Coordinates of C-alpha atoms and ligand atoms in Angstrom, one line a residue:
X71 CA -20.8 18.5 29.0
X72 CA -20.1 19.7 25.6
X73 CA -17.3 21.9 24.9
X74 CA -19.3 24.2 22.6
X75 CA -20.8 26.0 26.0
X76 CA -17.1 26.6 26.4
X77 CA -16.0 28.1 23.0
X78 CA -19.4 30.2 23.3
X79 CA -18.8 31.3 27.0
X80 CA -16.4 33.5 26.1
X81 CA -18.8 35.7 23.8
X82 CA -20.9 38.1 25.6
X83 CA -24.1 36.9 23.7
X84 CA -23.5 32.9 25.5
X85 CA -22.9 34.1 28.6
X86 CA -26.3 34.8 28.6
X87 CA -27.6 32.1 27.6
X88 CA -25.2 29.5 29.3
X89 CA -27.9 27.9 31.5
X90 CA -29.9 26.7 28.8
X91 CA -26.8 25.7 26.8
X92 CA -25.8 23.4 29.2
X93 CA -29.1 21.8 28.9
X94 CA -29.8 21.6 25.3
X95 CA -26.5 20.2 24.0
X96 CA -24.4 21.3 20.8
X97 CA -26.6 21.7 18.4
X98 CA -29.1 24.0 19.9
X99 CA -25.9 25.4 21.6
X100 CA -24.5 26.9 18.1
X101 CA -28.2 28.2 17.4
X102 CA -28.7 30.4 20.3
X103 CA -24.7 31.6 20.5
X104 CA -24.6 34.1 17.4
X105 CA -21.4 35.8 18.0
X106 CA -21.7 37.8 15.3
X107 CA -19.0 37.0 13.8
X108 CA -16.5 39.7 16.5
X109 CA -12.8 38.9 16.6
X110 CA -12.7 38.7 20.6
X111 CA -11.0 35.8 21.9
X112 CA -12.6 32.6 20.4
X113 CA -15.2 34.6 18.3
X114 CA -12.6 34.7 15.5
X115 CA -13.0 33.8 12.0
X116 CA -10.1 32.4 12.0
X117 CA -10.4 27.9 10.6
X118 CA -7.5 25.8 11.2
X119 CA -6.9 22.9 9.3
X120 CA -4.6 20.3 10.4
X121 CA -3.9 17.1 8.7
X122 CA -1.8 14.3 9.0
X123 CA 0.4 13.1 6.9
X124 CA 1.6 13.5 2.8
X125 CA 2.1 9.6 1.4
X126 CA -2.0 9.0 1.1
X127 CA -2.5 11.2 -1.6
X128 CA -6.2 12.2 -0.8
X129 CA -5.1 14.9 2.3
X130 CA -3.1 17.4 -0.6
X131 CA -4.9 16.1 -3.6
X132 CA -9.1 16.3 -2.0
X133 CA -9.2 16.8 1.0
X134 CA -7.5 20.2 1.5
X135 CA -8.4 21.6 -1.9
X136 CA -12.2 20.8 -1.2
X137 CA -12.2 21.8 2.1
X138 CA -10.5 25.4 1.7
X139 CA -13.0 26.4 -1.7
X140 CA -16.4 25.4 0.7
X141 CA -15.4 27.6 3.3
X142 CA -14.3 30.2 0.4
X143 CA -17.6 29.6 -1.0
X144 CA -19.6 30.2 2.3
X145 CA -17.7 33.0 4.1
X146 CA -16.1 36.0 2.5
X147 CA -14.1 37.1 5.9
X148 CA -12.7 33.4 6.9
X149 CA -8.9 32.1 6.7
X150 CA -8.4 29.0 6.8
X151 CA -5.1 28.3 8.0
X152 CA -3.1 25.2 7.0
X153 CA -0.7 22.6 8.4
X154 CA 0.4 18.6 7.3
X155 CA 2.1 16.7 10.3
X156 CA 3.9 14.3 8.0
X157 CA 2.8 11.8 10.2
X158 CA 5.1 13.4 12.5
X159 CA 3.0 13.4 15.9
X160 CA 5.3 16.3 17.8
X161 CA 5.1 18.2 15.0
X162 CA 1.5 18.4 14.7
X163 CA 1.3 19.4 18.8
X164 CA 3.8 22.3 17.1
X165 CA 1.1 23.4 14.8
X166 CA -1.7 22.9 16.8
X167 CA -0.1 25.5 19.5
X168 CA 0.4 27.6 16.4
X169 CA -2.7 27.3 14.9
X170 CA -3.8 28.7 18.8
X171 CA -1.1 31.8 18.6
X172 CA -3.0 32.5 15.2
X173 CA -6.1 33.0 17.1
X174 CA -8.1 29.9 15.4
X175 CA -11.6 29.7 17.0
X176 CA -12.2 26.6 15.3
X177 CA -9.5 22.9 14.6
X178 CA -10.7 21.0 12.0
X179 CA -8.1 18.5 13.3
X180 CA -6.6 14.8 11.5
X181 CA -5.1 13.1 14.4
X182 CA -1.5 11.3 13.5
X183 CA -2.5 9.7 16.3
X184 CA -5.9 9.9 18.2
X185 CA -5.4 8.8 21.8
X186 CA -2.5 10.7 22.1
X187 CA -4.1 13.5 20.5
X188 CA -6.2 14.5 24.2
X189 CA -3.7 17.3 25.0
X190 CA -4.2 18.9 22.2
X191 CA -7.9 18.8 22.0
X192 CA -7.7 20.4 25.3
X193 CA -5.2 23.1 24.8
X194 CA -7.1 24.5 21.6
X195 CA -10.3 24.2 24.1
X196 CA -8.9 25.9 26.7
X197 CA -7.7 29.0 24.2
X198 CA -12.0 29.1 23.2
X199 CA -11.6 27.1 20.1
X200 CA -13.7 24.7 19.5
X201 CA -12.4 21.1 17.8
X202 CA -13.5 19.0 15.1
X203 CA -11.9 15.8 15.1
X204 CA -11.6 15.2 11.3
X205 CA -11.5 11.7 10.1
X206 CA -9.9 10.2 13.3
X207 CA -11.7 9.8 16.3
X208 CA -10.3 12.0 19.2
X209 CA -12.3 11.3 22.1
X210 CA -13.2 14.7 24.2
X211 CA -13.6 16.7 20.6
X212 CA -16.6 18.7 20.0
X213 CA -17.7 17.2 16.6
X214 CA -16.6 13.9 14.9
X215 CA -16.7 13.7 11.4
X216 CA -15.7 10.0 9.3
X217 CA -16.7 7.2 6.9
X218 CA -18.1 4.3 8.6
X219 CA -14.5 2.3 9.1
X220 CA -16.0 -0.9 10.2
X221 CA -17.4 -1.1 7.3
X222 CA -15.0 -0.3 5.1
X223 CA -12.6 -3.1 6.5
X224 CA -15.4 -5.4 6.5
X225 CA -16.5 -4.6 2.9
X226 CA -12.0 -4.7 2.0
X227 CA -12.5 -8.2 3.8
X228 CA -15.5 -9.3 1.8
X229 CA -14.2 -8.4 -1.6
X230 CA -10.9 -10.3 -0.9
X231 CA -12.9 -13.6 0.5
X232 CA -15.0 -13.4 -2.6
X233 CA -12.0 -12.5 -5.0
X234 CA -9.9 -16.2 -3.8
X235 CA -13.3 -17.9 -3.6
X236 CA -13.1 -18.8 0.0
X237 CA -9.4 -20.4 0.3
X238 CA -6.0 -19.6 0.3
X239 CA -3.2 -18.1 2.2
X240 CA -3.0 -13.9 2.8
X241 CA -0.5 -11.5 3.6
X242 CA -2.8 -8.8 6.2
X243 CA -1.3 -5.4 5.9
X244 CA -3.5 -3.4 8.2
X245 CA -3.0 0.3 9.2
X246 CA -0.9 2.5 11.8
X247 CA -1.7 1.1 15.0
X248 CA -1.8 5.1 16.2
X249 CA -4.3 6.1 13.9
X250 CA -8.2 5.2 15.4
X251 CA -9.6 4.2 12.1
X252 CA -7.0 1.4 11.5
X253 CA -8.2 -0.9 14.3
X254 CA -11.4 0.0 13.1
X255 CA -10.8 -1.1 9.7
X256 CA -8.5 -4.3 10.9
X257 CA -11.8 -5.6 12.8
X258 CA -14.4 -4.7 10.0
X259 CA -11.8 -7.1 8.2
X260 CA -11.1 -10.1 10.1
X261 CA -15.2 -10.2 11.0
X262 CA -15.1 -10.8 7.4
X263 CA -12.2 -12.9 6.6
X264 CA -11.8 -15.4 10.3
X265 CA -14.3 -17.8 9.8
X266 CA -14.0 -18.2 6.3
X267 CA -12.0 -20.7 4.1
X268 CA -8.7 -17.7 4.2
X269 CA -5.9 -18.4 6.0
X270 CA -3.8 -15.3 7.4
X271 CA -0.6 -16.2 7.0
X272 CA 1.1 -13.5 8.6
X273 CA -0.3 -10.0 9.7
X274 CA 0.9 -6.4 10.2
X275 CA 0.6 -3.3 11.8
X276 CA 2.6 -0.7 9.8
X277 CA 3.5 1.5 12.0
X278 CA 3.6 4.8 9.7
X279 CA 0.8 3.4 6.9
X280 CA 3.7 4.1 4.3
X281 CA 4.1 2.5 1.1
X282 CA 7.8 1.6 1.8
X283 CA 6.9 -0.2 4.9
X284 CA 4.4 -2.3 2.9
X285 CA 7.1 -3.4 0.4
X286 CA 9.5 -3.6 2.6
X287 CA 7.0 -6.1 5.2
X288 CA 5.9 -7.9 1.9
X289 CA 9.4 -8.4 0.8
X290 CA 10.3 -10.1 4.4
X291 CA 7.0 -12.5 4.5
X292 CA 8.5 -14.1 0.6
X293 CA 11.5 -15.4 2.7
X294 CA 9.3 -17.4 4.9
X295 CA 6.4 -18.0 2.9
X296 CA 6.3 -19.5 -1.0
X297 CA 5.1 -17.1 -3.6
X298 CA 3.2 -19.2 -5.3
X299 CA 1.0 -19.9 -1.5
X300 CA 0.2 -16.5 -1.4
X301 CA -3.3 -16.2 -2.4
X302 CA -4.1 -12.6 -1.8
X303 CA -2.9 -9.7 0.3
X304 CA -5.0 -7.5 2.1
X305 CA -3.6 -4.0 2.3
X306 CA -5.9 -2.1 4.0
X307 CA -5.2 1.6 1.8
X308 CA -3.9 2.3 -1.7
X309 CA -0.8 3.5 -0.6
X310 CA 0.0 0.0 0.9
X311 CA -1.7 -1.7 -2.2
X312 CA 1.0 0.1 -4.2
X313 CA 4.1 -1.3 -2.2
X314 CA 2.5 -4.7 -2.1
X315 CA 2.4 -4.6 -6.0
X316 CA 5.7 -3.5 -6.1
X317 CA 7.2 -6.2 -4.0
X318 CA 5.5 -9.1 -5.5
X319 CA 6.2 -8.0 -9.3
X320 CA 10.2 -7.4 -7.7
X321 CA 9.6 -11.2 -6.7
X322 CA 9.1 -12.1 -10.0
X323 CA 5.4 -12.4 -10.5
X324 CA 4.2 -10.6 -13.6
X325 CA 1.6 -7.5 -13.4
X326 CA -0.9 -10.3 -15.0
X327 CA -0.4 -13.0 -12.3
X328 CA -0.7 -10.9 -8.9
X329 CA -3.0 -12.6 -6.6
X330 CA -6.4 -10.3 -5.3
X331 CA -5.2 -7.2 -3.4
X332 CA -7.1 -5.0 -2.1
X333 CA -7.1 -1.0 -1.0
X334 CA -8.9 2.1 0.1
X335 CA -9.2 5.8 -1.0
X336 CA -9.7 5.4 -4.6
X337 CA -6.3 6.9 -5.1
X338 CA -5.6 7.5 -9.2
X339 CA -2.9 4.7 -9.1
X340 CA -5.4 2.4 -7.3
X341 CA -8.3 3.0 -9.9
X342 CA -5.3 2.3 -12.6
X343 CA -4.0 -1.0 -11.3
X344 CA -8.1 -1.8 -10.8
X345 CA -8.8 -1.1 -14.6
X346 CA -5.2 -3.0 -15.7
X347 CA -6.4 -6.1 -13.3
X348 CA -4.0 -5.4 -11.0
X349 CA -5.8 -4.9 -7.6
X350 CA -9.2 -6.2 -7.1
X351 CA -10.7 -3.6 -5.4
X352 CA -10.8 0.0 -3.4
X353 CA -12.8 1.8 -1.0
X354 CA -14.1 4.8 -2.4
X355 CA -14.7 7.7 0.1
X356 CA -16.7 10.6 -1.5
X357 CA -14.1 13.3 0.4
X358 CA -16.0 16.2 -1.1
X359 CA -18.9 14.8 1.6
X360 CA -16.6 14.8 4.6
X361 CA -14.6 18.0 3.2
X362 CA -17.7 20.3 2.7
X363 CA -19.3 18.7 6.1
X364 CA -16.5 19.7 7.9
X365 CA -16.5 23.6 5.9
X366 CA -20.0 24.1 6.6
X367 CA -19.6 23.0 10.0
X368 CA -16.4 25.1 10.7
X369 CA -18.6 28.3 9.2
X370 CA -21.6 27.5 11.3
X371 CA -19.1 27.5 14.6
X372 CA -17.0 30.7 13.7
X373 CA -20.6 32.7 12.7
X374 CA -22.4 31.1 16.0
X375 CA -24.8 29.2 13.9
X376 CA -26.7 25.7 13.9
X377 CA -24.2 23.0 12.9
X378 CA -27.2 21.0 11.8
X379 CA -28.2 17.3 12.8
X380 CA -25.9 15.1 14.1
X381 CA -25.9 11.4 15.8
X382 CA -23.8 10.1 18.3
X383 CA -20.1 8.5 18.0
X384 CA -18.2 7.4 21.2
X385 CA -19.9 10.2 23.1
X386 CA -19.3 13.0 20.2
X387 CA -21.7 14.4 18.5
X388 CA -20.9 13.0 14.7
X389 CA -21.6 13.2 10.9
X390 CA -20.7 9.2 9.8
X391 CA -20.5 8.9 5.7
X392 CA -21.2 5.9 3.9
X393 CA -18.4 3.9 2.1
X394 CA -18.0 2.5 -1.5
X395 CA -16.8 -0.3 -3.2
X396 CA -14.9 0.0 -6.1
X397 CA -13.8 -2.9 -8.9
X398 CA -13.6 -3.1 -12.2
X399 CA -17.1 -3.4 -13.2
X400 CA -17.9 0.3 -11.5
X401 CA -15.4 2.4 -12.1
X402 CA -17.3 4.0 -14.3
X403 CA -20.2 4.3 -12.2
X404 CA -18.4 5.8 -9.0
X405 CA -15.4 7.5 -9.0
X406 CA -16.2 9.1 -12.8
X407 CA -19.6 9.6 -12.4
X408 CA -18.5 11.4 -9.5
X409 CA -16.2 13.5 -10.8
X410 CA -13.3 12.1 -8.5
X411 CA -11.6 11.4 -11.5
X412 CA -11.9 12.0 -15.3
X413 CA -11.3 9.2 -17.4
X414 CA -8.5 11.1 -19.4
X415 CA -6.9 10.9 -15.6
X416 CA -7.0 7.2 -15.6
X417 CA -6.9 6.5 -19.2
X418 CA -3.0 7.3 -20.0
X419 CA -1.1 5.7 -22.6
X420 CA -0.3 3.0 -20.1
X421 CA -4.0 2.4 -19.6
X422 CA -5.3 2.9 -22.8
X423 CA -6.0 -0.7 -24.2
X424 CA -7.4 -1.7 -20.0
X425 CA -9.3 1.6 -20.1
X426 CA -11.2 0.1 -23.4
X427 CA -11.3 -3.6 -22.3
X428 CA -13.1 -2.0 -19.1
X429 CA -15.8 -0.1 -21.6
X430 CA -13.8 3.0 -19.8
X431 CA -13.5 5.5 -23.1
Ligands
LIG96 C1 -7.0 6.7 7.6 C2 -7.9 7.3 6.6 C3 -7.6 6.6 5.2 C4 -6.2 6.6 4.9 C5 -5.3 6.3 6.0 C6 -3.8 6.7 5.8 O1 -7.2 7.2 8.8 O2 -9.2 7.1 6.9 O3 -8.4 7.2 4.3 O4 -5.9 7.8 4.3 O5 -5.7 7.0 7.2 O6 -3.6 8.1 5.9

């Protein structure tokens, strides 16, 4: 049974209709449940948004930013409320119980780490609120709301195959082994890359995602393997792909002779190295897609109304975004064309000349 029935259960206006809730499912739940927007338990207008951690620069730089001026934008009397866990998995059980005391009727929640994020789900469902799992898949959450992360490890994979032209040893950075999405991008990625002419020759789960972790891994695989055998690394983010760079140019290699790497989340940095030649590739996420979804949907729950149409994820009904591959040849045509970035962001000084060679001006 969906968990919206719950959060509307407690409002006068559900109560009443609770016996065709249970039969309709979410969707049709929200449109029938107008709670009119009353400040009773659960029926407040009160938006929680919890993410989880500060390294990957899209949570402060897009996510939060885009997500706070579309709820602005759509509801003059809601608050969102704001927390980062720093990757810091009791801390974010801390802010979920405060987000609770606050009286939030709705989490828009970023798991640090999404099995062990159950409890929570459960103790903001049992105060009336009801829980978006935002990114990360929690299972038992309301709504779900993602990229498709197969993909993007398959398409990370893909590029990097392509990039070494089918041989060659890797390094295989892959993600937090608490956070859902890594595995989902670590399998998207060997589909692509076992089976082909790569060899892996050594792979890890960094435990935290962080940058320093990356060097620091990268930096330990160069006393067992030859520089000069490493053929490409996949990193699986941009923050990685930035301690990867920085351990193999502290190797010795120059910026011009790092092998493919690859990334994901189109961070500024990323897009730089991409235009200087630097890193082959990144995953760009539209976040203003997955922001606004989770704004609007947030709004419809706290004013009772339709969420809209939804498919199913795991059990949980979900909104799944499509993935982009960045390189060289499209920066242009993504990220700027977008408006992720401006080209006066990417074209510095530093990238001035690369900027000009990439027809970036
Ligand atoms: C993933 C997320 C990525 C990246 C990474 C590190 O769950 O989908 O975009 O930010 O976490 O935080």
């Amino acid at each position: 049974m969906n968990i919206n029935f719950k959060r509307l259960a407690v409002t006068g206006a559900a109560v009443l209709l609770s016996s065709s809730l249970v039969a309709c499912g979410a969707n049709e739940a929200q449109t029938g449940g107008d709670n009119g927007g009353d400040n009773g338990e659960g029926g407040s207008k009160t938006i929680a948004l919890l993410l989880p951690e500060s390294k990957t620069t899209r949570y402060e730089a897009f996510d939060r930013p885009m997500f706070e001026a579309k709820v602005a934008e759509l509801c003059d009397d809601c608050e969102v409320i704001y927390f980062n866990a720093d990757q810091d998995e009791a801390k974010q059980d801390q802010q979920v119980t405060s987000a609770i005391d606050q009286g939030a009727s709705v989490l828009v929640l970023d798991p640090v780490n999404g099995d062990g994020a159950g409890g929570m789900v459960r103790d903001a469902q049992d105060s009336g609120a009801t829980v978006i799992a935002y990114d990360r898949f929690i299972e038992g959450a309301d709504y779900y709301m993602s990229f498709d992360n197969e993909t993007v490890g398959r398409m990370q994979g893909e590029a990097l195959v392509e990039a070494m032209g089918d041989e060659g040893g890797i390094l295989m950075l892959n993600g937090a082994p608490s956070d859902p999405n890594a595995a989902q991008f670590k399998a998207g990625a060997h589909g692509a890359i076992d089976g082909s002419g790569v060899e892996i020759l050594a792979e890890f789960d960094n435990p935290d995602w962080s940058p320093d972790n990356a060097q620091q891994w990268t930096s330990d695989q160069l006393s067992k393997y030859d520089l000069a055998d490493v053929k490409g690394v996949y990193a699986a983010n941009d923050g990685q792909a930035g301690g990867v760079v920085a351990a193999l140019t502290g190797a010795g290699l120059a910026k011009d002779e790092l092998p493919p790497i690859t990334g994901q989340d189109a961070e500024l940095a990323a897009i730089q190295r991409i235009v200087a030649g630097e890193q082959s590739m990144t995953i760009y996420k539209p976040i203003k897609i997955e922001a606004e979804t989770a704004a609007e949907v947030a709004v419809a729950l706290v004013n009772g109304e339709d969420v809209g149409e939804t498919e199913d994820f795991r059990g949980v009904d979900s909104f799944i975004f499509d993935p982009i591959v960045v390189t060289q040849d499209n920066v242009g045509d993504t990220v700027v064309a977008d408006g992720f970035y401006d080209v006066g962001d990417i074209c510095t000084d530093a990238y001035a000349d690369a900027c000009t060679a990439a027809g970036l001006e």
